[in-house]
PDB file of C-alpha atoms in Angstrom:
ATOM      1  CA  MET A 745      -0.061   0.073   0.081  1.00 64.00           C
ATOM      2  CA  SER A 746       1.227   3.370  -0.863  1.00 75.00           C
ATOM      3  CA  LYS A 747       1.226   5.929   2.288  1.00 84.00           C
ATOM      4  CA  ILE A 748       0.866   8.798  -0.181  1.00 87.00           C
ATOM      5  CA  GLY A 749      -1.419   7.280  -2.507  1.00 87.00           C
ATOM      6  CA  LYS A 750      -4.266   6.486  -0.147  1.00 88.00           C
ATOM      7  CA  LYS A 751      -4.351   9.859   1.498  1.00 91.00           C
ATOM      8  CA  PRO A 752      -7.003  12.134   0.048  1.00 92.00           C
ATOM      9  CA  ILE A 753      -5.747  15.354  -1.674  1.00 93.00           C
ATOM     10  CA  ALA A 754      -7.572  18.334  -0.189  1.00 92.00           C
ATOM     11  CA  ILE A 755      -8.711  20.928  -2.853  1.00 93.00           C
ATOM     12  CA  PRO A 756      -8.694  24.495  -1.302  1.00 92.00           C
ATOM     13  CA  GLU A 757     -11.255  27.154  -2.294  1.00 91.00           C
ATOM     14  CA  GLY A 758     -10.538  28.609  -5.838  1.00 91.00           C
ATOM     15  CA  VAL A 759      -9.059  25.643  -7.214  1.00 93.00           C
ATOM     16  CA  ALA A 760     -10.827  23.358  -9.488  1.00 93.00           C
ATOM     17  CA  VAL A 761      -9.510  19.621 -10.256  1.00 93.00           C
ATOM     18  CA  GLU A 762     -10.906  17.673 -13.148  1.00 92.00           C
ATOM     19  CA  ALA A 763     -10.318  13.980 -13.883  1.00 91.00           C
ATOM     20  CA  LYS A 764     -11.119  13.287 -17.391  1.00 89.00           C
ATOM     21  CA  VAL A 765     -10.310  10.531 -19.594  1.00 88.00           C
ATOM     22  CA  GLY A 766      -6.476  10.144 -19.780  1.00 90.00           C
ATOM     23  CA  PHE A 767      -5.545  13.506 -18.065  1.00 93.00           C
ATOM     24  CA  VAL A 768      -5.956  15.500 -15.017  1.00 95.00           C
ATOM     25  CA  GLN A 769      -6.645  19.181 -15.396  1.00 95.00           C
ATOM     26  CA  VAL A 770      -6.081  21.612 -12.273  1.00 95.00           C
ATOM     27  CA  LYS A 771      -6.957  25.154 -12.577  1.00 95.00           C
ATOM     28  CA  GLY A 772      -6.499  28.084  -9.983  1.00 93.00           C
ATOM     29  CA  LYS A 773      -5.651  31.577  -9.603  1.00 93.00           C
ATOM     30  CA  GLY A 774      -2.062  31.060 -10.611  1.00 90.00           C
ATOM     31  CA  GLY A 775      -3.144  29.450 -14.015  1.00 93.00           C
ATOM     32  CA  GLU A 776      -3.713  25.905 -15.329  1.00 94.00           C
ATOM     33  CA  LEU A 777      -1.761  22.561 -15.161  1.00 94.00           C
ATOM     34  CA  LYS A 778      -2.446  19.658 -17.231  1.00 94.00           C
ATOM     35  CA  PHE A 779      -0.877  15.969 -16.966  1.00 93.00           C
ATOM     36  CA  PRO A 780      -1.561  12.253 -18.005  1.00 95.00           C
ATOM     37  CA  VAL A 781      -3.041   9.788 -15.729  1.00 93.00           C
ATOM     38  CA  LEU A 782      -0.217   7.213 -15.060  1.00 93.00           C
ATOM     39  CA  PRO A 783      -1.046   3.640 -16.293  1.00 92.00           C
ATOM     40  CA  TYR A 784      -2.926   1.315 -13.720  1.00 92.00           C
ATOM     41  CA  CYS A 785      -4.357   4.655 -11.889  1.00 92.00           C
ATOM     42  CA  SER A 786      -7.930   6.371 -11.698  1.00 93.00           C
ATOM     43  CA  VAL A 787      -8.611   9.676 -10.190  1.00 93.00           C
ATOM     44  CA  ALA A 788     -11.905  10.565  -8.652  1.00 93.00           C
ATOM     45  CA  VAL A 789     -12.791  14.196  -7.407  1.00 92.00           C
ATOM     46  CA  GLN A 790     -15.382  14.180  -4.568  1.00 90.00           C
ATOM     47  CA  ASP A 791     -17.037  16.551  -2.151  1.00 87.00           C
ATOM     48  CA  VAL A 792     -17.060  14.908   1.383  1.00 83.00           C
ATOM     49  CA  ALA A 793     -18.910  16.750   4.173  1.00 83.00           C
ATOM     50  CA  GLY A 794     -18.525  20.180   1.997  1.00 83.00           C
ATOM     51  CA  VAL A 795     -14.770  19.617   1.408  1.00 87.00           C
ATOM     52  CA  LYS A 796     -13.529  18.906  -2.286  1.00 91.00           C
ATOM     53  CA  GLU A 797     -10.855  16.184  -2.241  1.00 93.00           C
ATOM     54  CA  ALA A 798      -9.095  14.082  -4.837  1.00 93.00           C
ATOM     55  CA  ARG A 799      -8.740  10.381  -4.648  1.00 93.00           C
ATOM     56  CA  VAL A 800      -6.220   8.297  -6.478  1.00 93.00           C
ATOM     57  CA  SER A 801      -6.891   4.323  -6.820  1.00 92.00           C
ATOM     58  CA  ILE A 802      -5.284   1.708  -8.535  1.00 92.00           C
ATOM     59  CA  MET A 803      -6.614  -1.242 -10.658  1.00 90.00           C
ATOM     60  CA  SER A 804      -4.103  -3.833  -9.948  1.00 88.00           C
ATOM     61  CA  ALA A 805      -1.836  -4.456  -7.117  1.00 87.00           C
ATOM     62  CA  ASP A 806       1.370  -5.415  -9.255  1.00 91.00           C
ATOM     63  CA  ARG A 807       4.756  -3.402  -8.429  1.00 92.00           C
ATOM     64  CA  GLN A 808       4.413  -0.704 -11.091  1.00 92.00           C
ATOM     65  CA  ALA A 809       0.586   0.137 -10.178  1.00 91.00           C
ATOM     66  CA  ARG A 810       1.694   0.807  -6.433  1.00 90.00           C
ATOM     67  CA  ALA A 811       4.507   2.843  -7.538  1.00 91.00           C
ATOM     68  CA  ASN A 812       2.223   4.905 -10.146  1.00 93.00           C
ATOM     69  CA  TRP A 813      -0.218   5.317  -7.097  1.00 93.00           C
ATOM     70  CA  GLY A 814       2.022   7.358  -5.111  1.00 93.00           C
ATOM     71  CA  THR A 815       3.639   9.495  -7.915  1.00 94.00           C
ATOM     72  CA  MET A 816      -0.056  10.319  -9.519  1.00 94.00           C
ATOM     73  CA  ALA A 817      -1.047  11.521  -5.911  1.00 94.00           C
ATOM     74  CA  ALA A 818       2.094  13.627  -5.363  1.00 95.00           C
ATOM     75  CA  LEU A 819       1.703  15.154  -8.996  1.00 95.00           C
ATOM     76  CA  ILE A 820      -1.905  16.153  -8.110  1.00 95.00           C
ATOM     77  CA  ARG A 821      -0.803  17.447  -4.704  1.00 95.00           C
ATOM     78  CA  ASN A 822       2.154  19.298  -6.285  1.00 95.00           C
ATOM     79  CA  ALA A 823      -0.334  20.893  -9.176  1.00 95.00           C
ATOM     80  CA  VAL A 824      -2.855  21.896  -6.617  1.00 95.00           C
ATOM     81  CA  LEU A 825      -0.314  23.683  -4.463  1.00 95.00           C
ATOM     82  CA  GLY A 826       1.360  25.305  -7.386  1.00 95.00           C
ATOM     83  CA  VAL A 827      -1.792  26.940  -8.835  1.00 95.00           C
ATOM     84  CA  HIS A 828      -3.083  27.980  -5.342  1.00 95.00           C
ATOM     85  CA  ALA A 829       0.163  29.380  -3.925  1.00 93.00           C
ATOM     86  CA  GLY A 830       3.222  28.784  -6.436  1.00 94.00           C
ATOM     87  CA  TYR A 831       6.611  27.738  -6.033  1.00 96.00           C
ATOM     88  CA  GLU A 832       9.696  29.761  -5.571  1.00 97.00           C
ATOM     89  CA  LYS A 833      13.618  29.000  -5.663  1.00 97.00           C
ATOM     90  CA  LYS A 834      16.262  31.192  -4.813  1.00 97.00           C
ATOM     91  CA  LEU A 835      19.967  31.291  -5.963  1.00 96.00           C
ATOM     92  CA  GLN A 836      22.728  33.297  -4.679  1.00 95.00           C
ATOM     93  CA  LEU A 837      25.587  34.691  -6.875  1.00 94.00           C
ATOM     94  CA  GLU A 838      28.902  34.493  -4.839  1.00 92.00           C
ATOM     95  CA  GLY A 839      32.058  36.141  -6.345  1.00 89.00           C
ATOM     96  CA  ILE A 840      33.518  39.417  -7.370  1.00 90.00           C
ATOM     97  CA  GLY A 841      31.783  40.752 -10.668  1.00 89.00           C
ATOM     98  CA  TYR A 842      29.296  38.153 -10.699  1.00 93.00           C
ATOM     99  CA  ARG A 843      26.032  39.936 -11.762  1.00 94.00           C
ATOM    100  CA  ALA A 844      22.427  39.102 -12.936  1.00 95.00           C
ATOM    101  CA  SER A 845      19.706  41.027 -14.443  1.00 95.00           C
ATOM    102  CA  VAL A 846      16.329  40.451 -16.164  1.00 96.00           C
ATOM    103  CA  GLU A 847      15.787  41.600 -19.619  1.00 94.00           C
ATOM    104  CA  GLY A 848      12.493  40.673 -21.182  1.00 91.00           C
ATOM    105  CA  LYS A 849      12.373  36.815 -21.144  1.00 93.00           C
ATOM    106  CA  ASN A 850      15.803  36.125 -20.505  1.00 95.00           C
ATOM    107  CA  VAL A 851      18.286  36.401 -17.467  1.00 96.00           C
ATOM    108  CA  VAL A 852      21.649  38.027 -18.069  1.00 96.00           C
ATOM    109  CA  LEU A 853      24.360  36.811 -16.082  1.00 95.00           C
ATOM    110  CA  ALA A 854      28.152  37.982 -15.648  1.00 94.00           C
ATOM    111  CA  LEU A 855      29.859  34.929 -14.351  1.00 92.00           C
ATOM    112  CA  GLY A 856      33.500  35.750 -15.069  1.00 90.00           C
ATOM    113  CA  PHE A 857      33.543  34.660 -18.476  1.00 90.00           C
ATOM    114  CA  SER A 858      34.561  37.022 -21.437  1.00 93.00           C
ATOM    115  CA  HIS A 859      30.767  37.086 -22.446  1.00 94.00           C
ATOM    116  CA  PRO A 860      27.429  37.731 -20.814  1.00 94.00           C
ATOM    117  CA  VAL A 861      25.378  34.582 -20.508  1.00 95.00           C
ATOM    118  CA  ASN A 862      21.771  34.837 -21.896  1.00 96.00           C
ATOM    119  CA  PHE A 863      19.360  32.327 -20.192  1.00 96.00           C
ATOM    120  CA  PRO A 864      16.071  32.153 -21.685  1.00 96.00           C
ATOM    121  CA  LEU A 865      13.139  31.652 -19.591  1.00 96.00           C
ATOM    122  CA  PRO A 866      10.315  29.177 -20.192  1.00 95.00           C
ATOM    123  CA  GLU A 867       6.673  30.160 -20.656  1.00 93.00           C
ATOM    124  CA  GLY A 868       5.286  30.519 -17.147  1.00 92.00           C
ATOM    125  CA  ILE A 869       8.330  31.162 -15.348  1.00 95.00           C
ATOM    126  CA  VAL A 870       9.069  34.668 -13.750  1.00 96.00           C
ATOM    127  CA  ALA A 871      12.432  35.603 -12.644  1.00 96.00           C
ATOM    128  CA  THR A 872      13.507  38.747 -10.538  1.00 96.00           C
ATOM    129  CA  VAL A 873      16.961  39.736  -9.189  1.00 96.00           C
ATOM    130  CA  THR A 874      17.751  41.668  -5.697  1.00 95.00           C
ATOM    131  CA  LYS A 875      21.115  42.467  -5.175  1.00 91.00           C
ATOM    132  CA  ASN A 876      22.955  38.893  -5.652  1.00 92.00           C
ATOM    133  CA  ILE A 877      19.652  36.940  -5.297  1.00 96.00           C
ATOM    134  CA  ILE A 878      17.814  35.542  -8.225  1.00 96.00           C
ATOM    135  CA  SER A 879      14.207  34.434  -7.363  1.00 97.00           C
ATOM    136  CA  ILE A 880      12.697  32.032  -9.670  1.00 97.00           C
ATOM    137  CA  SER A 881       8.803  31.519  -9.414  1.00 96.00           C
ATOM    138  CA  GLY A 882       6.141  29.683 -11.079  1.00 96.00           C
ATOM    139  CA  ILE A 883       3.125  27.202 -10.614  1.00 95.00           C
ATOM    140  CA  SER A 884       4.788  23.915 -11.873  1.00 95.00           C
ATOM    141  CA  LYS A 885       7.008  22.500  -9.108  1.00 95.00           C
ATOM    142  CA  GLU A 886       9.105  20.504 -12.029  1.00 95.00           C
ATOM    143  CA  ILE A 887       9.639  23.415 -14.191  1.00 96.00           C
ATOM    144  CA  VAL A 888      10.742  26.120 -11.599  1.00 97.00           C
ATOM    145  CA  GLY A 889      13.212  23.152 -10.088  1.00 96.00           C
ATOM    146  CA  LYS A 890      14.940  22.446 -13.475  1.00 97.00           C
ATOM    147  CA  VAL A 891      15.268  26.225 -14.472  1.00 97.00           C
ATOM    148  CA  ALA A 892      16.866  26.740 -11.205  1.00 97.00           C
ATOM    149  CA  ALA A 893      19.011  23.737 -11.726  1.00 96.00           C
ATOM    150  CA  ASP A 894      19.839  24.740 -15.304  1.00 96.00           C
ATOM    151  CA  ILE A 895      20.872  28.385 -13.897  1.00 96.00           C
ATOM    152  CA  ARG A 896      22.996  26.818 -11.119  1.00 95.00           C
ATOM    153  CA  LYS A 897      24.788  24.604 -13.707  1.00 96.00           C
ATOM    154  CA  LEU A 898      26.023  27.689 -15.827  1.00 95.00           C
ATOM    155  CA  LYS A 899      28.778  28.313 -12.848  1.00 93.00           C
ATOM    156  CA  LYS A 900      28.606  25.545  -9.985  1.00 93.00           C
ATOM    157  CA  PRO A 901      29.961  26.822  -6.505  1.00 92.00           C
ATOM    158  CA  GLU A 902      33.800  25.524  -6.459  1.00 90.00           C
ATOM    159  CA  PRO A 903      35.407  24.335  -3.497  1.00 91.00           C
ATOM    160  CA  TYR A 904      38.389  26.593  -2.762  1.00 90.00           C
ATOM    161  CA  GLN A 905      36.950  29.893  -3.128  1.00 88.00           C
ATOM    162  CA  GLY A 906      33.354  29.402  -2.956  1.00 86.00           C
ATOM    163  CA  LYS A 907      32.424  31.515  -6.021  1.00 92.00           C
ATOM    164  CA  GLY A 908      29.705  30.280  -8.258  1.00 93.00           C
ATOM    165  CA  ILE A 909      26.033  29.956  -8.302  1.00 94.00           C
ATOM    166  CA  ARG A 910      24.492  28.227  -5.226  1.00 94.00           C
ATOM    167  CA  TYR A 911      20.849  27.813  -3.805  1.00 95.00           C
ATOM    168  CA  VAL A 912      19.913  30.053  -0.801  1.00 94.00           C
ATOM    169  CA  GLY A 913      20.756  28.241   2.224  1.00 91.00           C
ATOM    170  CA  GLU A 914      23.079  25.490   0.461  1.00 89.00           C
ATOM    171  CA  PHE A 915      26.136  24.711   2.015  1.00 90.00           C
ATOM    172  CA  VAL A 916      29.277  24.528   0.027  1.00 88.00           C
ATOM    173  CA  ARG A 917      32.149  22.411   1.666  1.00 89.00           C
ATOM    174  CA  ARG A 918      35.400  24.173   1.229  1.00 88.00           C
ATOM    175  CA  LYS A 919      38.906  22.857   0.647  1.00 88.00           C
ATOM    176  CA  ALA A 920      42.134  23.960   1.835  1.00 85.00           C
ATOM    177  CA  GLY A 921      44.373  25.635  -1.004  1.00 79.00           C
ATOM    178  CA  LYS A 922      47.840  24.601  -1.627  1.00 81.00           C
ATOM    179  CA  LYS A 923      49.550  26.963   0.653  1.00 78.00           C
ATOM    180  CA  ALA A 924      47.495  26.132   3.481  1.00 68.00           C
ATOM    181  CA  ALA A 925      47.966  22.412   2.776  1.00 64.00           C
ATOM    182  CA  ALA A 926      51.770  22.617   2.365  1.00 72.00           C
ATOM    183  CA  ALA A 927      51.893  24.766   5.726  1.00 72.00           C
ATOM    184  CA  GLY A 928      50.101  21.999   7.462  1.00 66.00           C
ATOM    185  CA  ALA A 929      52.631  19.342   5.943  1.00 67.00           C
ATOM    186  CA  LYS A 930      55.631  21.256   7.296  1.00 68.00           C
ATOM    187  CA  ALA A 931      54.514  21.813  10.683  1.00 59.00           C
TER     188      ALA A 931
END
């Protein structure tokens, strides 16, 4: 039994979940998300004691059906939260001369290369820059996470001086340089 799959998904006020043949559509104040129903799963939207909720059930007891059960419930839960409140990831630029700005649908980054790096934002994603913090927000948890990971991948934090792009609150393990290692070996 899936612990995540058997829990009902509460649908807040202002969010509509429609289970159609082959796909689920979630609408809210933030926008609309639509994704396919995984194999062996079925989705039902019910009104229980005045509270709307979605339930995911499986049609088989084999291993793949049980795996899809929890995944489908998590996808619906993430979509409901996304259209209701949205998702946000924050990245921090560390390093002298590292800057970011938003120009139209592009994030322009100065990362110590000989040229600025233009990162085009996908549809439905909004980026804002304040000082050295880049905030990426949208209704899809998957796309927000992917965009943040792709921007971070442009200049990962290096372990010697800590320069690069990191998530806010991320700990980067620092290494001792050659001089510090040589001084420790002589003593």
